[in-house]
């Protein structure tokens, strides 16, 4: 499972997550979703620090975050 | 030793999983999400009734898994009062824009606050009328151009803006009144904790609570979402300072 | 006589509503019906209900809207200008398909007018008022006792059809005292919360949503067609009329409420003079008892519509009788209530000595 | 049989009260009754009147445009209602407060110095009862006993002490017209 | 073509009002007429007027009331729910005998409904609405150009009769663009302040008082009789109708506003098929052009009333024709606007192939 | 050396010399008189438009010699705004009761104050609805019995009262806001000087002004006029303190 | 001319002037005016100090005050 | 003669603008014109369309239930308007954004990769002009010159610089259908 999973059909390409990501791993992709938006995408899952900022700011609840833990 | 995925953030359960009609970057979505998270966290989904405004959030009821009603423009506090009075154990909140709450609905919000009965108000201050295309709101800043203050708001032509939180905090009724901002992760975290207090003020039967959220309207501000966040910090906050304006004992 | 109590109309009607199961009242003072909210403020807490004095009539009707969404028996009352302020709310409630009862103690208008009895809000109650195509059942009692009895029907029909029921009276009925008996008492514990009510899911498998909004035109048209079908059903089954001394009548007065009552004295006087006059008294003014009135086509030489307004009720009479019976009209305005003799004089002026 | 009367004066003179007393007494006797008030714009002071009907049959119009009788407490009410009374009707006048005479010859007119009589009984507040007594002394829609009964509905608790003097005032009115 | 400009209806109507001498506008945003206040906010300051965004429609109409008392040309505009909120104010203005203009860009209802075109506030505009017996002149333009032209008449008649004049359109006229020409320009400097206006005494020998209150019933009745006499005069002289292809018509569509316009296309298609169809288009819906319509009794085989509502206009047609011509009806609701073919289909369903 | 009569007090000229319909001892009359005196003293009779409320003062227009209009219940500030905007040089005041201003008219008064445009409001706080027979008002004190709070006002059943002057003083718009009392000669003198400042705030074009007058309603309070004055001092003033809550520069 | 002149037809007998008169020269008379009220009256014109209190408090503008001055 | 067309797509794609351009150009040619918009609930995004009529005679209905032509900018609009077009009518499709083919055989269908063409011209924002060009290449309600004239009404001040590239995009659309 990805650490940063962005639901492309929900994303409206607002760019807010990108603007606040501290490790700069989010970009706008060049795909178009069904509603005509180019969704955000994560360029490097491993760099995600799970700070949660992108999920906190995403107005479309497009981002879910997970992290692998040793059990 | 196996590896497992720990959830850092997942879509709230009281969120109805639809794509909203809001414009890209509009912080209505953020405020919605916080409501859903708190309803989840506080276990309120079964006893919540949301009262939705006429404004961009008019379809808000579509996005949540709890009962909802759609109020007439500005009258959400009256409708919420009618609902709360009949079922005092339910959790009743209104969600209102600044045209809805501070313009046409001014009498209803002042009286709901003055009564002090436990209902919760999420108040979205985005400085204009989003749904109808960016007209001046009571919260529009001096100098700000809107479609009905085309030369920029002036006291002479348009009157002064209104600080709702400060004004209502003067009343004896309210238990909790705060102003928060949705412009950044840190402020969104603070917003959520203010909203939690507001929810709590009702759940614990203490009294009326209101959280004014500085919000954006990139479409009508004619700014990008990122620029809009910037504007909230640079232009809006100086006139609308963040903070708690009333916290009566027992609210936490 | 022991069951009869002497009460002011405005109070008796309030008690009637409570007997009908109303436990929630939201209102704002206005003469000539202040005794209604005042009575509610004393009585409702005694029966486990709630009285809320709203900040305005706009707030009242929207509080009623909220409580109606919760599926309880709820009402408001006011008088003419206050009812005008409720029109948006009444339209919303109608458009949302939720039930409530609204009482209007009509007074002289237009504008602030005065506090004397009038029937000039007839059009507002039965035709226009708020925006959009909607109807409300409108009861027009002509005595306190009838008003009290009709309140039970008002709440029952509101619930049955999920619609607004109005009770229109005037200051005269509101202010006068008469002995009254409370015959029906609804046990509120038997009233079930309807399954559409927004009372919190509490385990229900879906969320209830109550709204009058349907952005898509085709969808809103479907919604309207549903409402229209309901209204057609109500028109078919719920219209009511009192026929008084109509058996042998040559002429009929058509009047409702207070005017109908006064007209009964006119009829007594007229019959003493040998004029065979009867009374057709709509008890519901919407649905208008057109069918019942039409049965007199061919039997009557004329009707005189009498109202405290200028040709409002008269239009519904015209629509019902459409030139098939000669139609006379007599109306007064501004709070003037004509006496029985004045009505008779108007009758004789328009129909001669009634032969 | 139907009896009806208009009772008119300033607000505060107890006009409404004796009307209600009459109606309540009628109801207790099993009669049909209506009581219909009418006020001026003032909250206090100003004119006020009520129309009372007591009848054996259901009452059609509670509104009296031609009352059978009028009890008037002040000059304005006198001027207003004298012309309205039906032919041969009754007019009861507080002659302490109203110095004019009736101009109609077809009326039965009672001039009673009701305020003076009441003052003698201890308080001008009982004027209304004196006038009611005078009316009841003339016509008999209901019995005095029923009025006594109705009085006890109004005067309860501390006010119960006033029942006796009210009865006296009532009787003084009856006596005034009877001795005449 | 140089005098024509391409404008949105809602803006053109605003400019039309300004050309008619309107210098004061008070209003509150609501779709589908936001362009009207927005335009006013730009233009009025340019012509020495004032635009005020009120806090609500209730405040708008009461600001209008104040300005109307000052004897200036003043207007507000809104859409259905907003107009519902103005009913008390409209009643006061009517009861006070002061002039103003109110535009309603009707939308789907009841309640919040939607923002699509509708005509379901007909009853509210011509019958009920606020409390008491009052009337307003109601213009129902069917093109932007006509709307602009009628605004001049609206302000002139408002001033002449000292009454509320309403202009009812729908979102379709408000939102569409058409070329429009502004033919009449009222020079506001020629408009005199009426002698009854409350503008301060400034030497006048008495104080002016404007009120809708008359506590005494007889006095208020006299006042009402004056109003009624005025309304009777207006009914006699101000009703207007367009008769389109009626010379040889066997049948007529009766419709106003947008529906009438679409019906013209229906008529074109019908005539191509050999059906002699014409159009009777009320330009004023109050006073309703009953007299003009009645001239067709004996000439027509039937009329089809077409409206974006459920039997509202139809009632006025019934009152006018009272069974003397077969009456068909076709209406749509919720913002659905039928096309010309659908109207024709309804016609053929009710009247066969029109022979 | 002749003797001549010096006028200590004479009926104001802008007073229309009618007997009012107010109850004996009702301080509506005092407030009326102060308005008339100031209109005289400031030479405003020719340019004044009074906007009268629905409430006991509904017939106020009959008692003065200047132009007047009768507003709908609560809407006097809106109507005054309409009048002032068309003739900015005129002197426009509203006269409103506490039901009118603080209940049904709350939106209109807040927005008139927020706009800050120069109109003057004389606000009669008598703690109940006089005209309609003594129902609860937003200013009714906790514990006070009225016809719609028959057991005495409680927060739970009726909500908290509202202090209008303090609340409006929070806004940027107003130039002058004060609360005065009409209970005694000394307070009436102070009331007049506050009202003069309020009138001046408009005459000098500074902005919106409002004077809240603690007033009596002997009839519905069921007290004598003299007892009513006593009650104002003992019970009303502690909750509604007298004072100036907003005075912007230039108001004098 | 009287110092304290009370217009009896205006007076509503509220008693406020009486309650605040510092020299106690006002009383309720026992005449009735046309509206049924017993108006206030001044028992001793000469004692009036022209303090103006009664005129200030009278809600019915029933009182006018004058004072003789030597010219 | 009457020409009418529905232009439909997402808000923000310039749908309304080219409709207005058409109407304005028609007006400049002295024709009767109407332009009628229709929006979804969204302020941004969401679907939007407008109906334009250009005619020699006064226009009765501005509402097009059976348009002669449709220009569609997205899949939703395609689905909605394809069935509505009158028999033998014209359908102009941005084939860059819409991958489906028309299902009706009785229509004249133009598949034009308008977004691609516009992007080549420098910015996908000019897609609307390319599509308008394609429409005008097929039917002739008004001349291209009039559209050029109308363009200068819209693009003034700083935006005047964009007139040339808009004209180019328009021409590219015309050329696309003509060369076919
Ligand atoms: C009575 C009434 N008046 C006006 C409107 C039109 N209207 C719809 S939303 C709105 C204002 C929306 O602004 P706001 O409350 O600030 O919310 P936002 O859209 O900015 O979230 C208005 C005026 C209406 N629907 N009903
Ligand atoms: C729309 C409307 N609602 C209610 C009323 C009834 N009404 C008349 S005066 C009044 C309140 C009066 O109280 P207040 O404003 O405090 O003034 P007061 O009489 O105490 O001076 C009310 C509710 C009305 N006339 N119009
Ligand atoms: S914040 Fe959300 S909607 Fe915005 S770009 Fe990122 S994922 Fe997309
Ligand atoms: S118009 Fe403004 S407030 Fe409304 S959804 Fe768009 S950005 Fe948000
Ligand atoms: S009711 Fe009260 S406020 Fe009204 S006049 Fe009487 S005392 Fe004054
Ligand atoms: S204050 Fe005035 S009204 Fe009251 S008693 Fe004295 S003179 Fe009479």
Short mmCIF file of N, CA and C in Angstrom, two decimals, chain E residues 171-212:
data_model
loop_
_atom_site.label_atom_id
_atom_site.label_comp_id
_atom_site.label_asym_id
_atom_site.label_seq_id
_atom_site.Cartn_x
_atom_site.Cartn_y
_atom_site.Cartn_z
N UNK E 171 -35.91 33.53 -15.21
CA UNK E 171 -34.47 33.45 -15.37
C UNK E 171 -34.06 33.44 -16.83
N UNK E 172 -34.93 32.96 -17.67
CA UNK E 172 -34.58 32.89 -19.08
C UNK E 172 -34.39 34.30 -19.66
N UNK E 173 -35.33 35.18 -19.40
CA UNK E 173 -35.18 36.56 -19.88
C UNK E 173 -34.02 37.25 -19.16
N UNK E 174 -33.88 36.94 -17.90
CA UNK E 174 -32.81 37.58 -17.14
C UNK E 174 -31.42 37.19 -17.62
N UNK E 175 -31.28 35.93 -18.01
CA UNK E 175 -29.95 35.43 -18.35
C UNK E 175 -29.60 35.55 -19.83
N UNK E 176 -30.60 35.60 -20.70
CA UNK E 176 -30.27 35.60 -22.12
C UNK E 176 -29.75 36.97 -22.57
N UNK E 177 -29.09 36.96 -23.73
CA UNK E 177 -28.67 38.23 -24.33
C UNK E 177 -29.43 38.42 -25.62
N UNK E 178 -29.81 39.65 -25.87
CA UNK E 178 -30.45 40.05 -27.11
C UNK E 178 -30.01 41.47 -27.40
N UNK E 179 -30.07 41.87 -28.65
CA UNK E 179 -29.80 43.29 -28.92
C UNK E 179 -30.95 44.11 -28.37
N UNK E 180 -30.63 45.24 -27.81
CA UNK E 180 -31.68 46.06 -27.21
C UNK E 180 -31.36 47.53 -27.47
N UNK E 181 -32.42 48.30 -27.59
CA UNK E 181 -32.26 49.72 -27.86
C UNK E 181 -32.95 50.49 -26.75
N UNK E 182 -32.31 51.52 -26.25
CA UNK E 182 -32.94 52.33 -25.21
C UNK E 182 -33.55 53.56 -25.87
N UNK E 183 -34.86 53.53 -25.98
CA UNK E 183 -35.53 54.54 -26.81
C UNK E 183 -35.92 55.77 -26.02
N UNK E 184 -36.31 55.56 -24.78
CA UNK E 184 -36.79 56.70 -23.98
C UNK E 184 -35.81 56.96 -22.85
N UNK E 185 -35.46 58.21 -22.68
CA UNK E 185 -34.62 58.56 -21.54
C UNK E 185 -35.34 59.65 -20.76
N UNK E 186 -35.69 59.30 -19.54
CA UNK E 186 -36.37 60.29 -18.69
C UNK E 186 -35.30 61.20 -18.08
N UNK E 187 -35.51 62.49 -18.24
CA UNK E 187 -34.61 63.46 -17.64
C UNK E 187 -35.04 63.66 -16.19
N UNK E 188 -34.26 63.12 -15.27
CA UNK E 188 -34.71 63.14 -13.87
C UNK E 188 -34.85 64.54 -13.33
N UNK E 189 -34.17 65.51 -13.95
CA UNK E 189 -34.29 66.87 -13.42
C UNK E 189 -35.70 67.41 -13.66
N UNK E 190 -36.45 66.77 -14.56
CA UNK E 190 -37.82 67.23 -14.80
C UNK E 190 -38.82 66.59 -13.84
N UNK E 191 -38.37 65.60 -13.09
CA UNK E 191 -39.29 64.94 -12.16
C UNK E 191 -39.42 65.78 -10.90
N UNK E 192 -40.63 66.14 -10.57
CA UNK E 192 -40.83 66.98 -9.38
C UNK E 192 -41.03 66.10 -8.14
N UNK E 193 -40.52 66.60 -7.04
CA UNK E 193 -40.81 65.92 -5.77
C UNK E 193 -42.28 66.11 -5.46
N UNK E 194 -43.03 65.02 -5.28
CA UNK E 194 -44.46 65.16 -5.03
C UNK E 194 -44.72 65.87 -3.71
N UNK E 195 -45.86 66.52 -3.63
CA UNK E 195 -46.12 67.37 -2.45
C UNK E 195 -46.37 66.54 -1.20
N UNK E 196 -46.66 65.24 -1.39
CA UNK E 196 -46.89 64.41 -0.19
C UNK E 196 -45.61 63.83 0.38
N UNK E 197 -44.48 64.00 -0.31
CA UNK E 197 -43.25 63.30 0.10
C UNK E 197 -42.72 63.79 1.44
N UNK E 198 -42.16 62.87 2.20
CA UNK E 198 -41.54 63.25 3.48
C UNK E 198 -40.08 63.57 3.24
N UNK E 199 -39.83 64.82 2.87
CA UNK E 199 -38.47 65.25 2.56
C UNK E 199 -38.04 66.36 3.50
N UNK E 200 -38.72 66.49 4.61
CA UNK E 200 -38.47 67.61 5.52
C UNK E 200 -39.41 68.75 5.12
N UNK E 201 -39.87 69.53 6.12
CA UNK E 201 -40.88 70.54 5.79
C UNK E 201 -40.30 71.67 4.95
N UNK E 202 -39.09 72.08 5.28
CA UNK E 202 -38.46 73.16 4.51
C UNK E 202 -39.46 74.26 4.18
N UNK E 203 -40.15 74.73 5.21
CA UNK E 203 -41.07 75.84 5.02
C UNK E 203 -42.51 75.44 4.74
N UNK E 204 -42.75 74.21 4.35
CA UNK E 204 -44.12 73.76 4.14
C UNK E 204 -44.95 74.03 5.39
N UNK E 205 -46.23 74.38 5.23
CA UNK E 205 -47.00 74.81 6.41
C UNK E 205 -47.52 73.66 7.26
N UNK E 206 -47.29 72.45 6.81
CA UNK E 206 -47.72 71.31 7.63
C UNK E 206 -46.69 70.19 7.50
N UNK E 207 -46.78 69.29 8.43
CA UNK E 207 -45.88 68.13 8.37
C UNK E 207 -46.52 67.07 7.50
N UNK E 208 -45.73 66.41 6.67
CA UNK E 208 -46.23 65.26 5.92
C UNK E 208 -46.04 64.00 6.75
N UNK E 209 -47.05 63.17 6.72
CA UNK E 209 -46.98 61.91 7.46
C UNK E 209 -47.36 60.79 6.51
N UNK E 210 -46.54 59.77 6.45
CA UNK E 210 -46.87 58.62 5.62
C UNK E 210 -47.00 57.39 6.51
N UNK E 211 -48.15 56.77 6.45
CA UNK E 211 -48.42 55.63 7.32
C UNK E 211 -49.44 54.71 6.67
N UNK E 212 -49.41 53.46 7.05
CA UNK E 212 -50.46 52.55 6.61
C UNK E 212 -51.39 52.21 7.76
#
